[in-house]
Amino acid sequence: MSDSAAKTERPKRDRGPFPRKGFQILGLGLQDFIRYFFGGNAGLAIVVLIFICLFLAKEAIFFFPQHHHEYRIYRQAGQEYVDLIGKEIDTHTRLGSTVNIAYLAEVNESSTEEDQLVNALLQVKTAVENRTERLGERLGDARESMEDLPEEIAKEADPAKKAEMEKKLAEARKLEQELAPEWKSEAEAALDDPTIWDLDRNPVRLNTEEKVKIREAVLMAEPAREQDHPYFVALRESSAAKKEKARAKYETFKATIDELRNAVKPVRDLHGELRDVAMENRRVLDKFETAPARKKALIEGAEATKDPEEKARKLKMAEAVVMDTPDYEALNKPIYDSVPKYEEIEPTFVSGVTKAWEALPDPKTLETKSGREKLRAAKASYEDFLKSAENSSEKIPKWRHDKPMSVLKTVLAFFFGKDWITNSSWHEFYGLLPLFSGSLLISLIAIVVSVPFSVAAAVYVNQLARSQEQNFIKPALEFIQAIPSIVLGFFGILVLGTALRNLSHVEWLSWVPGFPMSERLNMLTAGLLLAFMAVPTIFTLAEDALNNVPRSFSEASFALGASKLQTIFKVVMPTAISGIVAAVLLGFGRIIGETMVVLLVAGNKIQIPDFTAGIGVFTQPAHTMTGIIAQELGEVEQGSLHWRALFMVGMVLFCISLLINYFAQRILKKFHHAH
Amino acid sequence: MRVVPALSRNLRELRMVDEKQTRSLSKGLSLKSKLGYSMKKTATLLAALAIAMATTQAEDKIVIKGSDTLGAKMVPQQAEAYKAAGNDVSFEIAAEGSSTAFTNLLAGTAEIGMSSREVKSSEVDEFTAKGMELKEWVAGYDMIGVIVNENNGVKNLTLEQIEKIFTGDITDWSEVGGAAGEISVYTRNTSSGTYKSFQEMAMDKRDYSPSSQKMAGNEQIAAEVAKNPNGIGYVGLAYIENDGIKAVDVDGVECVAKNAKDYPISRSLHFFTIKGKLSPAAEKFLTWATTDPAGTEIVEKVGFIKP
């Protein structure tokens, strides 16, 4: 290692002005041992690093052949064919669902006022029930036994048991008398608490009269003796009547939707049949793939056992393992046979949907805003459907199970695949894109938030702060680094996430894109926490960069009559800019590699964020590359495709970090050459 | 178990001594005396360690690993009760998902595995390769409750609706008779036995919707659904009483223990051991846990159904 190189450079032992003293082994003194100790440590670290890189690369690279192989099985089993039809059905389902939601909005929102009040009652009632739970349960039990016991007593013949029951009944009565007022006062106390009126779902402003009515209704709903408040009974009736009227009004709309949704039926039936065939094919193929391993396992097992009978049994089982290549043609026969049928039903399916689509009402004629929006949004789903139908009908007649799978395609399927579906009963997809986009967006939020804070802090501390301030601010900011990320994660879930979500539901903030947020675990929450974590890294490095600007620069600037701020913005910052950029890059590297916080707080939704939401995309949940490794690696079988896929994700992360560091170093070097 | 803290304390001290050594080395201060001192101390600690190890062996230790569904509440409580009943054993329980039951049994790092799903054929192969055979013990039955926020007006869902919600065919509460609102689906992560069981029992083996959110455990799902008025998720029976959530009826059957037979989403829970490798202490515990009334009572107490 590096030792041998060091040895040759070292002057000979006996020479030099300081002759060696003290204990020596093999002519080596204590100083030499310490020296070798340090040198050895440094060398060992490098060797370990090389081993890690090699290990990562080895596991990751074998991912591609295995992935390719797996895709080939997917094709050979006919699953690819089935998924072609499946995609068409999926887009159709989405179209039908969107249109249906528009219709339901029209119907339901015809009675919004009533429904909101009924809902408010339900919420307040649940909250009161929760607070009076224990008392309510006891009271309910007492009342139930008061109701049931008399009947049982009448039936009971044994006088001793009868007396006992009578006693129980008396006790229950007494208890009920005691508990009923207690329950009432507790429920009233709960209703007096203003927080109980904070309605979470469909927030409505209740006026005083409505509050009084709800209060009455809650108090009427006594445990085991629930009574409906006439006001709410009337409300429910009026709501039902209004809905009925709306339904009558939109009868043709509904009929069109049903037509649109039912058009899929023959195709769906065919898909269901073929899905079973392909699943069985896949089982056969998987069995064939694992047959050699099973045989080997049985033989090894037989060798390991000492019992001759057991050994014979295992060897026999090994013998019985079928290793013949499956007849792919025969397996896929039902699938090929289905092509004419598909070609027959598909055009009617598409034309049926098109006809129904054209018969749908114009979005403008709908009364509610959400109904109109949904119906407009359905247009995109309709186009999606047409596109996928065209794609399927084009590909299906040409589909062959033995068409070779292109290697490039399976490689791209990893880097640009849109699905990451693991532990599936159908086929596992390893597409990096949802994870990559999640990691990238979260890091973007974190960088955008943390850079202004940390660079401004660095400028202030380096240029403007008094020395007492410096002595306080620097260690305080650097202390952030000492907070374990799991602690921040819990803080994120329990405090930040909840607070942000509540804030987003404040009415006058609803103009903010992405508000109100439906999830408390999302990219914004994770990004803000990561921004906080990145502050010390960026701050320290940016401060160093500012510190490295020679004093003569600012002195010259002052001498020319520039003010302090002019000097900072026109002289110091431009000189240090490359260092600051490097600081930001390294901060980015810190963020993208962070695991615990994103795993806990990002919401773990493995889907490419919906960019049609504009800036609001940041309030959606997402999964990340680091998160997926942490979540899934502990459980997967070593050497399986899933395992290697996770290593490959790790490899991509490693490369990203490497690139970032490389650029940061280059920028820094440039900055050093500048002066 | 009693000995374990002492042991870890010793280890910690050892580590501290190590740190001291490095520090003094780097400073290069009075090296010899320090070294001598800490060598002596290390020796005494090693002796202490050996004694501690010897005492652990006096007591039987049962290592149980696997499913979070079993290992979160039920098995630890059974272990406590078993010890309280006067059995001189100690337990080490780790609950990190059903798959870990088999990996640990295979590696010999656990004596008993807990699983909320059946064993896969690939896992059986691995055991056969090492000349081992698995033995299955039924620990109880579990029902998976489908939970929604307590303020959600929806009280009943059909199995088909549940399949469509979790696969993403239904995306809005209004489609199943609730107030309008986009459904947020919370599921366990892919390593969980419940993830797969639910897929098989309630989703016709179809894949989860990509918009579902993968949570680490039952508790997290319950917490998110309690906070999100449009949330839906699934949890073991033991968790449906958590605050802020309620279990919906499935096909009109209420999710309570007495309906175990009619409820469409229920499964059996297992212990796994390796034939011929079970220590008498562990076997005694398993027999107690699966047959003794005191053991099965706990199964019911934590919300499962007796074997």
XYZ file of C-alpha atoms in Angstrom, chain A residues 23 30 34 37-38 90 93-94 96-98 100-101 104-105 108-109 119 122-124 126-127 130 133 200-202 261 268 275 279 290 293-294 296-298 300-302 304-305 310 313-314 317 374 419 421-429 493 498 501 518-521 599-600 602-607 621 623 631-632 634-637 642, chain B residues 22 25-26 28 31-32 96-100 103 120-123 125-126 128-133 149-153 155 164 168-176 178-186 189-192 195-196 199-200 203-208 210-216 220 223-224 226-230 241 243-244 246:
164
model
C 12.664 1.021 22.562
C 7.501 3.951 18.465
C 2.432 5.370 14.935
C -0.660 2.944 11.976
C -1.929 6.165 10.417
C -57.663 0.813 -17.744
C -62.171 2.705 -16.687
C -60.559 6.023 -15.899
C -65.879 6.196 -17.199
C -64.960 7.038 -13.627
C -64.183 10.684 -14.415
C -69.340 9.433 -13.480
C -67.766 11.667 -10.837
C -72.357 12.427 -9.143
C -71.168 15.951 -8.391
C -74.880 15.392 -4.810
C -74.274 19.090 -4.940
C -72.350 16.017 7.889
C -72.187 13.605 12.194
C -68.793 15.118 12.905
C -69.796 16.883 16.073
C -68.597 11.566 16.666
C -66.372 14.027 18.493
C -65.302 10.082 21.564
C -66.843 7.266 25.356
C -62.393 18.680 9.379
C -64.338 17.288 6.463
C -66.210 19.726 4.204
C -69.158 2.122 -19.219
C -63.232 -7.108 -20.231
C -55.449 -13.134 -17.785
C -51.096 -16.331 -15.161
C -36.547 -22.695 -10.983
C -32.368 -24.895 -8.612
C -34.982 -27.117 -6.987
C -29.989 -29.067 -6.998
C -31.546 -28.176 -3.666
C -33.042 -31.636 -3.313
C -27.834 -31.219 -1.810
C -30.436 -31.858 0.848
C -30.179 -35.594 0.217
C -26.800 -33.545 3.872
C -29.168 -36.046 5.485
C -34.987 -39.776 3.872
C -37.081 -40.014 -0.734
C -35.330 -36.765 -1.540
C -38.188 -36.159 -5.543
C -64.490 16.961 -14.115
C -44.009 1.806 -12.939
C -44.379 -2.569 -8.960
C -42.811 -5.163 -6.683
C -44.080 -8.216 -4.847
C -46.727 -8.534 -7.524
C -48.750 -11.627 -8.345
C -48.593 -10.725 -12.031
C -45.272 -9.271 -13.160
C -42.793 -7.057 -11.400
C -41.878 -3.779 -13.040
C -44.800 13.741 10.829
C -49.965 18.359 10.648
C -51.948 20.583 6.453
C -55.059 16.352 1.287
C -51.989 14.598 2.690
C -49.835 15.663 5.581
C -46.974 13.483 4.352
C -38.886 7.632 4.094
C -40.952 8.877 7.002
C -42.520 12.033 1.809
C -45.683 9.896 1.728
C -44.207 6.947 -0.207
C -46.408 7.075 -3.268
C -44.643 5.326 -6.148
C -46.021 7.373 -8.986
C -46.742 12.609 -1.904
C -41.322 8.063 -3.112
C -37.942 0.178 2.644
C -37.471 -2.880 0.475
C -34.230 -5.668 4.133
C -36.842 -8.098 2.903
C -35.862 -9.285 -0.535
C -34.237 -12.554 -1.393
C -35.691 -7.206 -6.990
C -7.431 6.154 20.304
C -2.805 7.709 20.897
C -3.608 10.693 18.774
C 0.641 11.034 22.063
C 1.093 6.568 26.227
C 2.605 3.726 28.124
C -39.896 -6.759 10.828
C -42.170 -8.500 8.372
C -43.080 -12.091 7.566
C -40.223 -12.563 5.093
C -37.674 -12.124 7.866
C -34.486 -15.674 6.310
C -43.624 -19.493 -0.525
C -42.330 -22.399 -2.582
C -39.042 -20.603 -3.234
C -38.566 -20.356 0.514
C -36.633 -24.776 -1.673
C -34.040 -22.922 0.311
C -34.746 -28.213 1.444
C -31.345 -27.284 0.060
C -29.986 -27.139 3.569
C -31.663 -30.384 4.524
C -34.226 -28.708 6.725
C -37.962 -29.007 6.868
C -61.837 8.233 8.825
C -64.461 8.325 11.566
C -66.083 11.356 9.935
C -66.597 9.520 6.691
C -70.256 8.826 6.003
C -70.403 2.580 6.433
C -61.634 -1.130 -7.231
C -57.347 2.662 -8.483
C -60.445 2.055 -10.585
C -62.502 4.092 -8.139
C -60.899 7.375 -7.162
C -63.634 9.428 -5.566
C -65.738 8.829 -2.479
C -68.866 9.920 -4.323
C -68.587 6.752 -6.452
C -69.235 4.593 -3.390
C -69.890 9.148 0.196
C -69.378 12.890 0.061
C -67.205 14.001 -2.863
C -63.447 13.879 -2.244
C -60.477 12.193 -3.831
C -59.687 8.907 -2.079
C -56.253 8.586 -0.462
C -55.245 4.930 -0.327
C -52.822 3.801 2.372
C -45.179 -1.713 2.129
C -44.234 -4.592 -0.123
C -42.350 -6.591 2.516
C -45.408 -6.996 4.680
C -49.716 -6.518 1.750
C -49.799 -9.811 -0.060
C -53.979 -8.501 -2.417
C -55.026 -12.127 -2.555
C -58.079 -7.530 -4.723
C -58.307 -10.598 -6.957
C -54.476 -10.600 -7.058
C -54.441 -7.372 -9.019
C -51.701 -4.827 -8.425
C -52.153 -1.939 -6.039
C -49.635 3.378 -8.136
C -51.210 6.257 -6.259
C -51.379 4.179 -3.060
C -49.056 5.236 -0.278
C -46.832 2.603 1.296
C -46.728 2.816 5.072
C -44.343 1.003 7.396
C -48.920 4.420 10.663
C -52.607 7.399 12.141
C -52.770 8.700 8.559
C -57.296 9.274 11.339
C -55.792 12.527 10.078
C -57.132 12.390 6.540
C -60.911 12.630 6.090
C -60.596 11.054 2.629
C -60.304 0.477 17.771
C -58.775 6.792 17.686
C -60.146 8.656 14.726
C -63.680 3.184 12.010
